[in-house]
Structure formats: C-alpha cells, structure tokens
Amino acid sequence: MSLLLFDLDNTLLPRDAAYRAWAQDFLAEHRLPTTDIHWFSTIDGSGYVPRSTVLGAAKRRYGLDHSLDLLLAHYRRGINSHIACPDSHLQALRAARAAGWTLGIVSNGGTRPQLEKIRRTGLGALVDGWVISEEAGCVKPDPLIFEIAAKRCGVPPVPDWTAHTWMVGDHAPADIAGAEATGLRSVWLHHGRPWSEQGYRPTVSARGLPEAVGLVLSARNAPTAGSRTAKGRTAVTGTTATATATAISRLPGPGLRPQADRFDPAVTA
C-alpha cells in the first residue's frame, strides 16, 4: 500500500495568508494603523513564535486592556475563520486518490485548532487519517508520529512500509528531517527559498503542493494498476498516473510564504 503524507500549515493550507487576514481584522477593529501589518508579520515568525509572545507584545505596543486569554481566543477564532484549502490543492489530492494512493496528514500543533482546520476545510473527507502532535504525545521530526499516521491510515505494520511512503512538507527540520529519520522519501515545498540544511536533503523539491503531488505520482514506487486504496478506490495505470501528474503539476499554487506546523498546544493555532 502506497502512502502519501502531508504537513498541514502552509503545505495543504495557506496558514500565513490566514494569519495576515486576522491581523488586518485586528488592526481595523482596534482602529490601529493598517501599515502595522508588517510588524505583525515580522513578530509572528511564520507561526514559530509562541502566541503568548506575539499577543503579549501587541498588548504592550497598543496599550490594550484585554487579557491574554481574550486575545488568544480572538486570534484562534479569527485565523481559522480565514482558513481555506485552495482548489488546486483539492484537485491534487483527488488526483492522488484516483491514482491509488492512501493519504494522511501529520501535523504539529494543538489538537483543537488543527482539527478544526482539517474539518472546516473539507480535508477530513479527502484523507484516510491524520495525527496531531499534541494528542499523539510526540512531535515531528520524531519517527513515532509518522508511524502513528501510517497506522491510522490503515497501512499494515510491515517492515517495508517506509519504502512505499512519501512525506510532503515545507519545514525542513520537522517534515524533511522527520522523513529522513523515518526512512521515507520526501518532497520539500521550497516556496522560493534556497535549501540551507547541511546534514540531509529532500528526495525532490517543488514550488507548491500541486507540483509536489505530480512528482510523487510519477515516481517509480507509485501504486500499480489494480491496487486499491484504504477507501476502496481502484488505482489507474502507470501511464495514466504519469499523465495526471503532469496535468496537476501545472496547476497554479497559492504563492505562500515559508511556514510549517509548530508545537505549542497552549498558544498556537
């Protein structure tokens, strides 16, 4: 059974775009300068800075009387209200499904906000399973979280399951290092960035998710004709899979900035 795993934030979903939309709403609601969107983007650190730090700094900068808990609740509601999965990403997932791949999500972060993203964007209906670091008790790049994902996707715990599994993600230390440590092939979404890690490299790199899925579908370990996914769909032939890969690799991506999941269940979303 061939398994294709995906990171969530800024791989499947444009998290940074949703964050900027929330920040714009925040500035408008508090009648603050709209030019401060740059300040919000800078201090956010693409989601790796704890929310308590970001919101605490905003509270001091603008002299707000709101508690951090209230600001955090506003942030979580706001960012997820702006989350949407691009049509090109949905098409790529459907193409992978039609080609016989089993699909899963491996996300670092808090269970509640990440699960809300999966459900409200329709991703839950397109994948076979998912794992979120807070509820799993382990964090990418720990190989255990990838093993949990495989089990939840219905992949038999055979010794060579890793040989038939790919990981797609945009954050090298979590997604690509995790794939390397687990023995998976990987696609790094570079989003216009150069590769900077010295100790490991992705199998291939791509500009965005549609191209990444296209590369995986045309790889040598793609499912063979007659194989079936965990949800019972029959795979297409290798020739059809390659043609589909070429087609979806030409789909436009959303043009995201660098971002990946992070783990701070108390403060991230």
PDB file of N, CA and C in Angstrom, residues 120-188:
ATOM      1  N   ARG A 120     -13.032  22.056   8.852  1.00  0.00           N
ATOM      2  CA  ARG A 120     -13.740  23.159   8.206  1.00  0.00           C
ATOM      3  C   ARG A 120     -13.288  23.373   6.768  1.00  0.00           C
ATOM      4  N   THR A 121     -12.128  22.858   6.382  1.00  0.00           N
ATOM      5  CA  THR A 121     -11.651  23.000   5.009  1.00  0.00           C
ATOM      6  C   THR A 121     -12.016  21.817   4.121  1.00  0.00           C
ATOM      7  N   GLY A 122     -12.646  20.799   4.688  1.00  0.00           N
ATOM      8  CA  GLY A 122     -13.031  19.638   3.907  1.00  0.00           C
ATOM      9  C   GLY A 122     -11.941  18.607   3.719  1.00  0.00           C
ATOM     10  N   LEU A 123     -10.787  18.818   4.345  1.00  0.00           N
ATOM     11  CA  LEU A 123      -9.688  17.867   4.186  1.00  0.00           C
ATOM     12  C   LEU A 123      -9.995  16.517   4.830  1.00  0.00           C
ATOM     13  N   GLY A 124     -10.799  16.534   5.883  1.00  0.00           N
ATOM     14  CA  GLY A 124     -11.108  15.283   6.570  1.00  0.00           C
ATOM     15  C   GLY A 124     -11.741  14.249   5.673  1.00  0.00           C
ATOM     16  N   ALA A 125     -12.511  14.701   4.684  1.00  0.00           N
ATOM     17  CA  ALA A 125     -13.185  13.779   3.773  1.00  0.00           C
ATOM     18  C   ALA A 125     -12.280  13.289   2.653  1.00  0.00           C
ATOM     19  N   LEU A 126     -11.100  13.910   2.507  1.00  0.00           N
ATOM     20  CA  LEU A 126     -10.213  13.567   1.400  1.00  0.00           C
ATOM     21  C   LEU A 126      -9.024  12.715   1.812  1.00  0.00           C
ATOM     22  N   VAL A 127      -8.835  12.524   3.110  1.00  0.00           N
ATOM     23  CA  VAL A 127      -7.697  11.729   3.576  1.00  0.00           C
ATOM     24  C   VAL A 127      -8.197  10.527   4.368  1.00  0.00           C
ATOM     25  N   ASP A 128      -7.304   9.563   4.543  1.00  0.00           N
ATOM     26  CA  ASP A 128      -7.648   8.336   5.267  1.00  0.00           C
ATOM     27  C   ASP A 128      -7.415   8.447   6.766  1.00  0.00           C
ATOM     28  N   GLY A 129      -6.596   9.396   7.176  1.00  0.00           N
ATOM     29  CA  GLY A 129      -6.319   9.549   8.594  1.00  0.00           C
ATOM     30  C   GLY A 129      -5.411  10.732   8.848  1.00  0.00           C
ATOM     31  N   TRP A 130      -5.300  11.098  10.115  1.00  0.00           N
ATOM     32  CA  TRP A 130      -4.404  12.201  10.486  1.00  0.00           C
ATOM     33  C   TRP A 130      -3.904  12.003  11.908  1.00  0.00           C
ATOM     34  N   VAL A 131      -2.820  12.709  12.218  1.00  0.00           N
ATOM     35  CA  VAL A 131      -2.272  12.703  13.570  1.00  0.00           C
ATOM     36  C   VAL A 131      -1.800  14.119  13.886  1.00  0.00           C
ATOM     37  N   ILE A 132      -2.092  14.575  15.096  1.00  0.00           N
ATOM     38  CA  ILE A 132      -1.706  15.900  15.568  1.00  0.00           C
ATOM     39  C   ILE A 132      -0.822  15.713  16.793  1.00  0.00           C
ATOM     40  N   SER A 133       0.275  16.430  16.852  1.00  0.00           N
ATOM     41  CA  SER A 133       1.311  16.146  17.844  1.00  0.00           C
ATOM     42  C   SER A 133       0.823  16.210  19.283  1.00  0.00           C
ATOM     43  N   GLU A 134      -0.035  17.173  19.610  1.00  0.00           N
ATOM     44  CA  GLU A 134      -0.470  17.289  20.999  1.00  0.00           C
ATOM     45  C   GLU A 134      -1.193  16.031  21.464  1.00  0.00           C
ATOM     46  N   GLU A 135      -2.134  15.545  20.685  1.00  0.00           N
ATOM     47  CA  GLU A 135      -2.883  14.360  21.108  1.00  0.00           C
ATOM     48  C   GLU A 135      -2.061  13.089  20.985  1.00  0.00           C
ATOM     49  N   ALA A 136      -1.069  13.096  20.094  1.00  0.00           N
ATOM     50  CA  ALA A 136      -0.243  11.906  19.909  1.00  0.00           C
ATOM     51  C   ALA A 136       0.869  11.810  20.939  1.00  0.00           C
ATOM     52  N   GLY A 137       1.230  12.947  21.548  1.00  0.00           N
ATOM     53  CA  GLY A 137       2.301  12.944  22.537  1.00  0.00           C
ATOM     54  C   GLY A 137       3.687  12.835  21.934  1.00  0.00           C
ATOM     55  N   CYS A 138       3.825  13.151  20.662  1.00  0.00           N
ATOM     56  CA  CYS A 138       5.133  13.172  20.002  1.00  0.00           C
ATOM     57  C   CYS A 138       5.074  14.189  18.875  1.00  0.00           C
ATOM     58  N   VAL A 139       6.249  14.679  18.497  1.00  0.00           N
ATOM     59  CA  VAL A 139       6.329  15.825  17.598  1.00  0.00           C
ATOM     60  C   VAL A 139       7.260  15.511  16.434  1.00  0.00           C
ATOM     61  N   LYS A 140       6.888  15.958  15.221  1.00  0.00           N
ATOM     62  CA  LYS A 140       7.844  15.885  14.124  1.00  0.00           C
ATOM     63  C   LYS A 140       9.107  16.656  14.520  1.00  0.00           C
ATOM     64  N   PRO A 141      10.285  16.075  14.313  1.00  0.00           N
ATOM     65  CA  PRO A 141      10.645  15.001  13.392  1.00  0.00           C
ATOM     66  C   PRO A 141      10.725  13.593  14.001  1.00  0.00           C
ATOM     67  N   ASP A 142      10.155  13.369  15.168  1.00  0.00           N
ATOM     68  CA  ASP A 142      10.172  12.043  15.797  1.00  0.00           C
ATOM     69  C   ASP A 142       9.531  11.012  14.853  1.00  0.00           C
ATOM     70  N   PRO A 143      10.245   9.946  14.502  1.00  0.00           N
ATOM     71  CA  PRO A 143       9.667   8.933  13.621  1.00  0.00           C
ATOM     72  C   PRO A 143       8.358   8.329  14.137  1.00  0.00           C
ATOM     73  N   LEU A 144       8.152   8.367  15.451  1.00  0.00           N
ATOM     74  CA  LEU A 144       6.943   7.770  16.006  1.00  0.00           C
ATOM     75  C   LEU A 144       5.680   8.408  15.455  1.00  0.00           C
ATOM     76  N   ILE A 145       5.688   9.715  15.234  1.00  0.00           N
ATOM     77  CA  ILE A 145       4.473  10.366  14.763  1.00  0.00           C
ATOM     78  C   ILE A 145       4.131   9.934  13.341  1.00  0.00           C
ATOM     79  N   PHE A 146       5.137   9.617  12.537  1.00  0.00           N
ATOM     80  CA  PHE A 146       4.890   9.123  11.185  1.00  0.00           C
ATOM     81  C   PHE A 146       4.377   7.684  11.225  1.00  0.00           C
ATOM     82  N   GLU A 147       4.881   6.916  12.168  1.00  0.00           N
ATOM     83  CA  GLU A 147       4.389   5.539  12.333  1.00  0.00           C
ATOM     84  C   GLU A 147       2.931   5.541  12.775  1.00  0.00           C
ATOM     85  N   ILE A 148       2.575   6.455  13.681  1.00  0.00           N
ATOM     86  CA  ILE A 148       1.185   6.568  14.118  1.00  0.00           C
ATOM     87  C   ILE A 148       0.297   6.947  12.936  1.00  0.00           C
ATOM     88  N   ALA A 149       0.762   7.879  12.125  1.00  0.00           N
ATOM     89  CA  ALA A 149      -0.011   8.298  10.952  1.00  0.00           C
ATOM     90  C   ALA A 149      -0.264   7.127  10.019  1.00  0.00           C
ATOM     91  N   ALA A 150       0.759   6.324   9.779  1.00  0.00           N
ATOM     92  CA  ALA A 150       0.606   5.174   8.887  1.00  0.00           C
ATOM     93  C   ALA A 150      -0.449   4.210   9.423  1.00  0.00           C
ATOM     94  N   LYS A 151      -0.405   3.916  10.703  1.00  0.00           N
ATOM     95  CA  LYS A 151      -1.383   3.008  11.305  1.00  0.00           C
ATOM     96  C   LYS A 151      -2.795   3.554  11.191  1.00  0.00           C
ATOM     97  N   ARG A 152      -2.954   4.853  11.432  1.00  0.00           N
ATOM     98  CA  ARG A 152      -4.290   5.451  11.357  1.00  0.00           C
ATOM     99  C   ARG A 152      -4.822   5.501   9.930  1.00  0.00           C
ATOM    100  N   CYS A 153      -3.921   5.469   8.975  1.00  0.00           N
ATOM    101  CA  CYS A 153      -4.340   5.447   7.576  1.00  0.00           C
ATOM    102  C   CYS A 153      -4.603   4.036   7.068  1.00  0.00           C
ATOM    103  N   GLY A 154      -4.429   3.045   7.946  1.00  0.00           N
ATOM    104  CA  GLY A 154      -4.701   1.662   7.575  1.00  0.00           C
ATOM    105  C   GLY A 154      -3.559   0.951   6.888  1.00  0.00           C
ATOM    106  N   VAL A 155      -2.359   1.516   6.970  1.00  0.00           N
ATOM    107  CA  VAL A 155      -1.196   0.869   6.352  1.00  0.00           C
ATOM    108  C   VAL A 155      -0.720  -0.262   7.255  1.00  0.00           C
ATOM    109  N   PRO A 156      -0.630  -1.482   6.745  1.00  0.00           N
ATOM    110  CA  PRO A 156      -0.183  -2.613   7.570  1.00  0.00           C
ATOM    111  C   PRO A 156       1.211  -2.375   8.153  1.00  0.00           C
ATOM    112  N   PRO A 157       1.447  -2.749   9.396  1.00  0.00           N
ATOM    113  CA  PRO A 157       2.748  -2.523  10.044  1.00  0.00           C
ATOM    114  C   PRO A 157       3.812  -3.512   9.584  1.00  0.00           C
ATOM    115  N   VAL A 158       4.051  -3.560   8.283  1.00  0.00           N
ATOM    116  CA  VAL A 158       5.062  -4.459   7.723  1.00  0.00           C
ATOM    117  C   VAL A 158       6.410  -3.753   7.729  1.00  0.00           C
ATOM    118  N   PRO A 159       7.507  -4.531   7.725  1.00  0.00           N
ATOM    119  CA  PRO A 159       8.841  -3.913   7.823  1.00  0.00           C
ATOM    120  C   PRO A 159       9.162  -2.905   6.727  1.00  0.00           C
ATOM    121  N   ASP A 160       8.610  -3.091   5.516  1.00  0.00           N
ATOM    122  CA  ASP A 160       8.992  -2.224   4.400  1.00  0.00           C
ATOM    123  C   ASP A 160       7.969  -1.128   4.101  1.00  0.00           C
ATOM    124  N   TRP A 161       7.107  -0.775   5.077  1.00  0.00           N
ATOM    125  CA  TRP A 161       6.095   0.245   4.793  1.00  0.00           C
ATOM    126  C   TRP A 161       6.719   1.585   4.418  1.00  0.00           C
ATOM    127  N   THR A 162       7.888   1.862   4.955  1.00  0.00           N
ATOM    128  CA  THR A 162       8.526   3.143   4.670  1.00  0.00           C
ATOM    129  C   THR A 162       8.980   3.257   3.219  1.00  0.00           C
ATOM    130  N   ALA A 163       9.240   2.128   2.586  1.00  0.00           N
ATOM    131  CA  ALA A 163       9.701   2.141   1.201  1.00  0.00           C
ATOM    132  C   ALA A 163       8.610   2.583   0.241  1.00  0.00           C
ATOM    133  N   HIS A 164       7.372   2.544   0.715  1.00  0.00           N
ATOM    134  CA  HIS A 164       6.230   2.904  -0.133  1.00  0.00           C
ATOM    135  C   HIS A 164       5.544   4.171   0.367  1.00  0.00           C
ATOM    136  N   THR A 165       6.275   4.985   1.123  1.00  0.00           N
ATOM    137  CA  THR A 165       5.676   6.167   1.742  1.00  0.00           C
ATOM    138  C   THR A 165       6.476   7.422   1.415  1.00  0.00           C
ATOM    139  N   TRP A 166       5.747   8.501   1.126  1.00  0.00           N
ATOM    140  CA  TRP A 166       6.331   9.811   0.886  1.00  0.00           C
ATOM    141  C   TRP A 166       5.784  10.806   1.907  1.00  0.00           C
ATOM    142  N   MET A 167       6.592  11.822   2.227  1.00  0.00           N
ATOM    143  CA  MET A 167       6.170  12.920   3.081  1.00  0.00           C
ATOM    144  C   MET A 167       6.351  14.223   2.321  1.00  0.00           C
ATOM    145  N   VAL A 168       5.307  15.053   2.309  1.00  0.00           N
ATOM    146  CA  VAL A 168       5.357  16.354   1.649  1.00  0.00           C
ATOM    147  C   VAL A 168       5.223  17.441   2.709  1.00  0.00           C
ATOM    148  N   GLY A 169       6.169  18.373   2.737  1.00  0.00           N
ATOM    149  CA  GLY A 169       6.097  19.449   3.721  1.00  0.00           C
ATOM    150  C   GLY A 169       7.021  20.589   3.366  1.00  0.00           C
ATOM    151  N   ASP A 170       6.839  21.723   4.063  1.00  0.00           N
ATOM    152  CA  ASP A 170       7.623  22.909   3.744  1.00  0.00           C
ATOM    153  C   ASP A 170       8.667  23.247   4.795  1.00  0.00           C
ATOM    154  N   HIS A 171       8.636  22.565   5.944  1.00  0.00           N
ATOM    155  CA  HIS A 171       9.570  22.905   7.019  1.00  0.00           C
ATOM    156  C   HIS A 171      10.631  21.821   7.142  1.00  0.00           C
ATOM    157  N   ALA A 172      11.859  22.172   6.807  1.00  0.00           N
ATOM    158  CA  ALA A 172      12.931  21.184   6.764  1.00  0.00           C
ATOM    159  C   ALA A 172      13.148  20.464   8.100  1.00  0.00           C
ATOM    160  N   PRO A 173      13.319  21.172   9.233  1.00  0.00           N
ATOM    161  CA  PRO A 173      13.626  20.472  10.492  1.00  0.00           C
ATOM    162  C   PRO A 173      12.531  19.533  10.972  1.00  0.00           C
ATOM    163  N   ALA A 174      11.289  19.793  10.617  1.00  0.00           N
ATOM    164  CA  ALA A 174      10.198  18.919  11.052  1.00  0.00           C
ATOM    165  C   ALA A 174       9.839  17.897   9.981  1.00  0.00           C
ATOM    166  N   ASP A 175       9.536  18.362   8.780  1.00  0.00           N
ATOM    167  CA  ASP A 175       8.999  17.486   7.741  1.00  0.00           C
ATOM    168  C   ASP A 175      10.071  16.668   7.021  1.00  0.00           C
ATOM    169  N   ILE A 176      11.105  17.323   6.572  1.00  0.00           N
ATOM    170  CA  ILE A 176      12.115  16.628   5.771  1.00  0.00           C
ATOM    171  C   ILE A 176      13.071  15.845   6.661  1.00  0.00           C
ATOM    172  N   ALA A 177      13.500  16.439   7.781  1.00  0.00           N
ATOM    173  CA  ALA A 177      14.340  15.689   8.723  1.00  0.00           C
ATOM    174  C   ALA A 177      13.562  14.508   9.294  1.00  0.00           C
ATOM    175  N   GLY A 178      12.276  14.708   9.560  1.00  0.00           N
ATOM    176  CA  GLY A 178      11.447  13.614  10.061  1.00  0.00           C
ATOM    177  C   GLY A 178      11.339  12.485   9.067  1.00  0.00           C
ATOM    178  N   ALA A 179      11.144  12.832   7.807  1.00  0.00           N
ATOM    179  CA  ALA A 179      11.090  11.806   6.762  1.00  0.00           C
ATOM    180  C   ALA A 179      12.415  11.059   6.658  1.00  0.00           C
ATOM    181  N   GLU A 180      13.507  11.810   6.720  1.00  0.00           N
ATOM    182  CA  GLU A 180      14.844  11.200   6.655  1.00  0.00           C
ATOM    183  C   GLU A 180      15.059  10.233   7.810  1.00  0.00           C
ATOM    184  N   ALA A 181      14.693  10.661   9.019  1.00  0.00           N
ATOM    185  CA  ALA A 181      14.902   9.823  10.199  1.00  0.00           C
ATOM    186  C   ALA A 181      14.016   8.585  10.188  1.00  0.00           C
ATOM    187  N   THR A 182      12.871   8.683   9.522  1.00  0.00           N
ATOM    188  CA  THR A 182      11.925   7.563   9.474  1.00  0.00           C
ATOM    189  C   THR A 182      12.210   6.626   8.313  1.00  0.00           C
ATOM    190  N   GLY A 183      12.933   7.109   7.322  1.00  0.00           N
ATOM    191  CA  GLY A 183      13.227   6.298   6.149  1.00  0.00           C
ATOM    192  C   GLY A 183      12.243   6.504   5.012  1.00  0.00           C
ATOM    193  N   LEU A 184      11.601   7.671   4.971  1.00  0.00           N
ATOM    194  CA  LEU A 184      10.623   7.982   3.935  1.00  0.00           C
ATOM    195  C   LEU A 184      11.250   8.824   2.839  1.00  0.00           C
ATOM    196  N   ARG A 185      10.679   8.756   1.657  1.00  0.00           N
ATOM    197  CA  ARG A 185      11.023   9.715   0.620  1.00  0.00           C
ATOM    198  C   ARG A 185      10.282  11.008   0.924  1.00  0.00           C
ATOM    199  N   SER A 186      10.802  12.117   0.401  1.00  0.00           N
ATOM    200  CA  SER A 186      10.208  13.397   0.771  1.00  0.00           C
ATOM    201  C   SER A 186      10.204  14.385  -0.381  1.00  0.00           C
ATOM    202  N   VAL A 187       9.223  15.301  -0.312  1.00  0.00           N
ATOM    203  CA  VAL A 187       9.168  16.447  -1.219  1.00  0.00           C
ATOM    204  C   VAL A 187       9.147  17.698  -0.359  1.00  0.00           C
ATOM    205  N   TRP A 188      10.105  18.575  -0.578  1.00  0.00           N
ATOM    206  CA  TRP A 188      10.169  19.837   0.151  1.00  0.00           C
ATOM    207  C   TRP A 188       9.532  20.927  -0.685  1.00  0.00           C
TER     208      TRP A 188
END
